[in-house]
C-alpha atoms as one frame of an Amber mdcrd trajectory, in Angstrom:
protein
   0.283   0.173   0.005   1.703   3.100  -1.231  -0.256   5.813   0.766  -1.034
   6.215   4.566  -3.551   8.922   4.030  -7.090   8.527   5.358  -9.373   6.217
   3.362 -13.168   5.853   2.706 -14.830   2.882   3.942 -15.247   1.858   0.235
 -11.620   2.133  -0.573 -10.886  -0.007   2.836 -13.309  -2.662   1.343 -11.745
  -2.708  -2.033  -8.181  -3.135  -0.350  -9.311  -5.836   1.858 -11.419  -7.580
  -1.030 -14.422  -7.654   0.986 -17.698  -5.683   0.751 -18.387  -2.436   2.615
 -20.970  -4.048   5.019 -18.116  -6.423   6.030 -16.145  -3.460   6.808 -18.908
  -2.024   8.567 -19.401  -5.001  10.688 -15.624  -4.852  12.065 -16.106  -1.082
  12.758 -19.165  -1.798  14.820 -17.975  -4.941  16.749 -19.946  -7.622  15.166
 -18.675 -11.138  15.710 -19.876 -12.384  12.430 -16.856 -11.920  10.489 -13.953
 -14.402   9.827 -11.187 -13.752  12.188  -8.519 -13.619   9.529 -10.971 -11.096
   7.333 -11.367  -9.432  10.623  -7.618  -9.229  11.320  -6.905  -8.131   7.652
  -9.506  -5.019   7.600  -8.282  -3.940  11.155  -4.899  -3.682  10.102  -5.994
  -1.821   6.990  -7.879   0.456   9.327  -5.053   1.371  11.439  -2.292   1.713
   8.346  -4.686   4.200   6.767  -5.784   5.906   9.807  -9.522   5.626   9.016
 -11.896   7.570  11.351 -15.238   5.885  11.208 -18.497   7.819  11.538 -19.400
   7.541  14.823 -22.597   5.434  15.322 -24.234   4.301  18.856 -22.877   0.552
  17.835 -19.675   2.052  17.516 -19.434   4.219  20.733 -16.675   3.740  22.752
 -17.852   4.097  26.441 -21.769   5.077  26.139 -20.943   8.121  28.076 -21.571
  11.926  27.583 -20.168  14.621  29.311 -22.204  17.414  30.814 -20.328  20.594
  32.148 -21.930  23.290  34.347 -20.793  26.836  35.495 -22.649  26.219  38.520
 -24.190  22.872  40.035 -25.609  24.297  43.387 -28.838  25.476  42.466 -32.197
  24.678  41.318 -31.833  25.705  37.666 -28.741  23.188  37.247 -31.171  20.468
  38.717 -33.928  21.277  36.067 -31.262  21.188  32.989 -29.788  17.636  34.560
 -33.125  15.934  34.800 -33.852  16.818  31.098 -30.476  15.164  30.178 -30.870
  12.183  32.421 -34.323  11.371  31.062 -33.050  11.218  27.394 -29.830   9.604
  28.172 -31.426   6.983  30.216 -33.930   6.103  27.441 -31.011   5.795  24.975
 -28.958   3.629  27.505 -26.240   6.242  27.804 -24.455   7.202  31.003 -23.955
  10.695  32.136 -20.725  12.367  33.653 -21.277  15.649  35.371 -18.460  18.293
  35.986 -18.728  21.801  37.058 -16.374  25.030  35.964 -15.068  26.231  38.950
 -14.830  29.900  40.078 -17.279  32.932  39.704 -16.556  33.775  35.933 -18.194
  31.946  32.869 -14.849  30.243  31.690 -13.913  27.295  29.588 -13.264  24.087
  31.393  -9.704  23.647  32.419  -6.989  21.351  30.639  -7.523  18.451  33.260
 -11.114  17.860  32.413 -10.325  17.737  28.643  -7.669  15.134  29.527 -10.270
  13.217  31.804 -12.821  13.119  29.089 -10.219  11.645  26.358  -9.255   9.085
  29.018 -12.741   8.031  29.587 -13.554   8.279  25.885 -16.905  10.148  26.087
 -18.880  10.087  23.066 -20.193  13.654  23.124 -20.349  16.985  25.217 -23.166
  19.186  26.520 -22.093  22.649  27.659 -24.556  24.620  29.912 -23.540  28.430
  30.151 -20.121  27.542  29.314 -17.863  27.966  26.523 -14.831  26.270  25.072
 -11.314  27.512  24.213 -10.224  27.503  20.679  -7.793  24.806  21.329 -10.209
  22.790  23.197 -12.594  22.930  20.486  -9.606  21.715  18.123  -8.951  18.913
  20.074 -12.632  17.478  20.659 -12.872  17.734  16.916  -9.349  15.931  16.476
 -10.880  13.220  18.902 -14.289  13.159  16.856 -16.232  14.232  19.948 -19.229
  16.316  19.041 -20.364  19.442  21.366 -23.887  20.821  21.908 -24.208  24.132
  23.856 -27.337  24.684  26.141 -27.763  28.495  27.094 -24.504  29.622  25.215
 -22.719  32.069  27.525 -21.798  34.278  24.574 -22.523  34.677  21.147 -23.215
  31.010  19.677 -20.392  29.812  17.361 -22.419  28.815  13.754 -20.471  25.447
  13.633 -21.398  24.705  17.351 -24.992  23.301  17.643 -26.985  25.228  20.680
 -29.973  25.448  22.256 -31.325  28.416  23.939 -34.714  30.356  24.809 -36.323
  33.315  23.630 -35.061  35.597  26.452 -35.457  39.067  25.009 -38.948  38.234
  24.159 -39.668  36.868  27.801 -38.160  39.719  29.283 -40.313  42.242  26.996
 -43.547  40.134  28.150 -42.643  40.601  31.652 -42.100  44.079  31.438 -44.854
  44.915  29.329 -47.052  43.200  32.071 -45.751  45.303  34.713 -46.693  48.352
  32.424 -49.968  46.851  31.938 -50.720  46.894  35.291 -50.087  50.798  35.652
 -46.331  50.689  36.761 -44.009  53.203  35.493 -41.048  53.223  37.792 -39.928
  49.579  37.041 -36.569  48.385  37.929 -34.519  45.498  36.658 -31.874  43.276
  38.390 -29.846  41.641  35.342 -27.187  39.189  35.185 -23.727  38.953  34.603
 -22.875  41.334  31.600 -20.982  38.761  30.100 -23.606  35.921  29.620 -25.598
  36.246  26.565 -29.082  35.337  28.125 -28.391  37.859  30.944 -27.733  40.805
  28.223 -31.016  39.765  26.231 -33.157  39.765  29.189 -31.992  43.474  30.184
 -32.332  44.403  26.535 -36.035  43.359  26.433 -36.745  44.988  29.581 -35.399
  48.398  28.024 -37.292  47.653  24.769 -40.630  47.475  26.528 -39.895  50.759
  28.492 -38.904  52.464  25.561 -41.856  51.370  23.546 -44.026  52.393  26.132
 -42.111  55.922  26.428 -40.864  55.287  29.997 -37.551  56.454  31.491 -35.014
  54.104  32.704 -32.683  55.820  34.971 -29.245  54.384  35.524 -30.008  53.445
  39.068 -32.868  51.262  37.981 -30.748  49.059  36.264 -28.938  46.688  38.437
 -26.512  43.912  37.861 -26.427  40.555  39.753 -25.291  37.006  39.236 -28.597
  35.050  38.875 -28.264  34.209  42.886 -30.409  35.250  45.829 -27.653  37.220
  47.607 -27.409  39.501  44.796 -31.077  39.854  44.478 -31.082  40.714  48.094
 -28.313  43.401  47.841 -29.775  45.149  44.959 -33.292  45.307  46.113 -32.065
  46.876  49.005 -30.260  49.519  47.095 -33.267  50.173  45.063 -35.543  50.752
  47.957 -32.812  53.211  49.353 -33.441  55.520  46.165 -35.066  58.843  46.536
 -37.721  57.409  44.037 -37.669  53.914  44.445 -39.395  51.528  41.959 -42.928
  50.213  42.324 -41.972  47.064  40.423 -38.793  44.876  39.957 -38.091  42.337
  37.128 -35.598  40.314  38.308 -34.025  38.068  35.590 -33.773  35.072  37.389
 -36.137  33.304  39.874 -33.233  32.983  42.293 -32.700  36.757  42.537 -36.629
  37.386  42.689 -36.247  35.304  45.880 -33.552  37.638  46.997 -35.759  40.370
  46.482 -38.583  38.746  48.646 -36.136  38.693  51.466 -35.234  42.257  51.134
 -38.912  43.624  51.321 -39.459  41.486  54.216 -36.523  42.965  56.151 -37.744
  46.214  55.291 -41.504  45.459  56.395 -42.752  45.785  53.186 -45.183  43.021
  51.381 -45.345  41.768  47.678 -47.520  42.697  45.719 -48.913  45.204  48.225
 -45.882  47.348  48.647 -44.018  46.258  45.476 -44.557  43.908  42.613 -41.972
  41.395  41.572 -41.448  39.230  38.403 -38.809  36.518  37.946 -37.392  34.500
  35.168 -37.160  30.600  34.791 -40.276  29.412  36.510 -38.472  27.072  38.931
 -40.528  24.959  40.825 -40.183  27.319  44.091 -41.796  29.945  42.426 -45.154
  28.061  42.634 -44.577  27.813  46.602 -43.291  31.073  47.283 -45.272  33.360
  49.414 -46.943  34.795  47.280 -46.360  32.478  44.124 -44.039  34.292  41.971
 -45.137  35.899  38.597 -42.424  34.726  36.094 -41.292  34.066  32.809 -41.173
  30.118  31.938 -38.028  29.058  30.374 -38.367  25.569  29.603 -35.182  24.178
  31.116 -36.180  20.366  31.106 -37.345  20.413  27.362 -34.247  22.416  26.307
 -31.837  19.922  28.001 -33.599  17.059  26.512 -33.782  18.736  23.207 -29.982
  19.087  23.594 -29.288  15.739  24.398 -31.295  14.436  21.525 -29.293  16.592
  18.945 -26.054  15.348  20.679 -27.008  11.588  20.461 -27.863  12.628  16.554
 -24.397  13.937  16.007 -23.014  11.039  17.915 -24.717   8.646  15.591 -23.219
  10.435  12.542 -26.457  12.106  11.135 -26.821  15.564  10.443 -29.032  18.029
  12.409 -32.121  19.922  10.942 -30.820  22.965  12.601 -27.900  24.005  14.781
 -29.656  26.653  16.466 -32.846  26.447  18.362 -34.629  28.711  20.737 -37.887
  27.575  22.999 -40.393  30.126  23.805 -40.558  31.768  26.869 -44.439  32.356
  28.173 -45.235  34.749  31.123 -46.990  32.626  34.035 -48.856  35.315  36.092
 -49.273  34.400  39.737 -49.697  36.604  42.903 -46.562  38.729  43.025 -47.730
  41.382  40.834 -50.806  43.754  41.262 -51.991  47.007  39.793 -50.174  50.170
  40.823 -53.471  51.417  42.412 -52.975  48.584  45.030 -49.333  49.904  45.607
 -48.931  51.572  49.067 -45.237  52.984  48.389 -44.780  56.482  47.707
């Protein structure tokens, strides 16, 4: 054999003097191939550095990796539930890891080395990103990647699943405007996270369309956690003209807002209306139940997992960027401005 370049399955079959289905049987680990024929085919595959299309039967470990920025919250658990449901039906194991630190960064080099060692079949990134060299290494290993809720602008070459964050935020703010509120504040998420920016932009668009001013002091920045919701709500309450309504861009931050209002002897929605974003299970059991934008986290994760399994099987995707709808769920944490007792 004169060349050591990569070959097609048909070329391997021709050189071995067998049919393409016979080569496929060897690649898929089938046992109904004569030992001498198998040995000849395997030698040709090694010599020609053949990289097969990954199929379920050819999976090396039956595992997918799921990488989170933070595992310590209900949001992550809903994502993981969606992944587990689809993976379980497909007979695939799930390895879960977290990016440590407060910033949305790529997983470290050790994670990539561990991934290669356990020969995982695919990777789901949740609110995380890969460095260029990591993407190149995964491509070299033939390991596909799908992103859930991309932290930055999605790379067109990397499939992703997100939600209509801008539209959801617009709807939430319009709800408050429709109740007569004019002094509406927002508590956003980290500025380097795409969904956080989209939600604040949706809020601004609704306020602008209604001809309402947005003082700089009404735009606060949190990190999607309860403590920052608590901190920023206290800052809003201390303003000379405090808001009559708050749009918290995550249910966890809305929970922090509730705590801040309770500390000040104020009630939701009698003294201030609150809207969240996510519709985590805790939103229904808050006192009062939280009006929030439903982000279909479990469905997003399940869809991303199905996309990843499609790529692992070597099949094309119908679309590489999908966004699921984010409807408003109205509960008891919002009320008309006439019911507000704050001056």
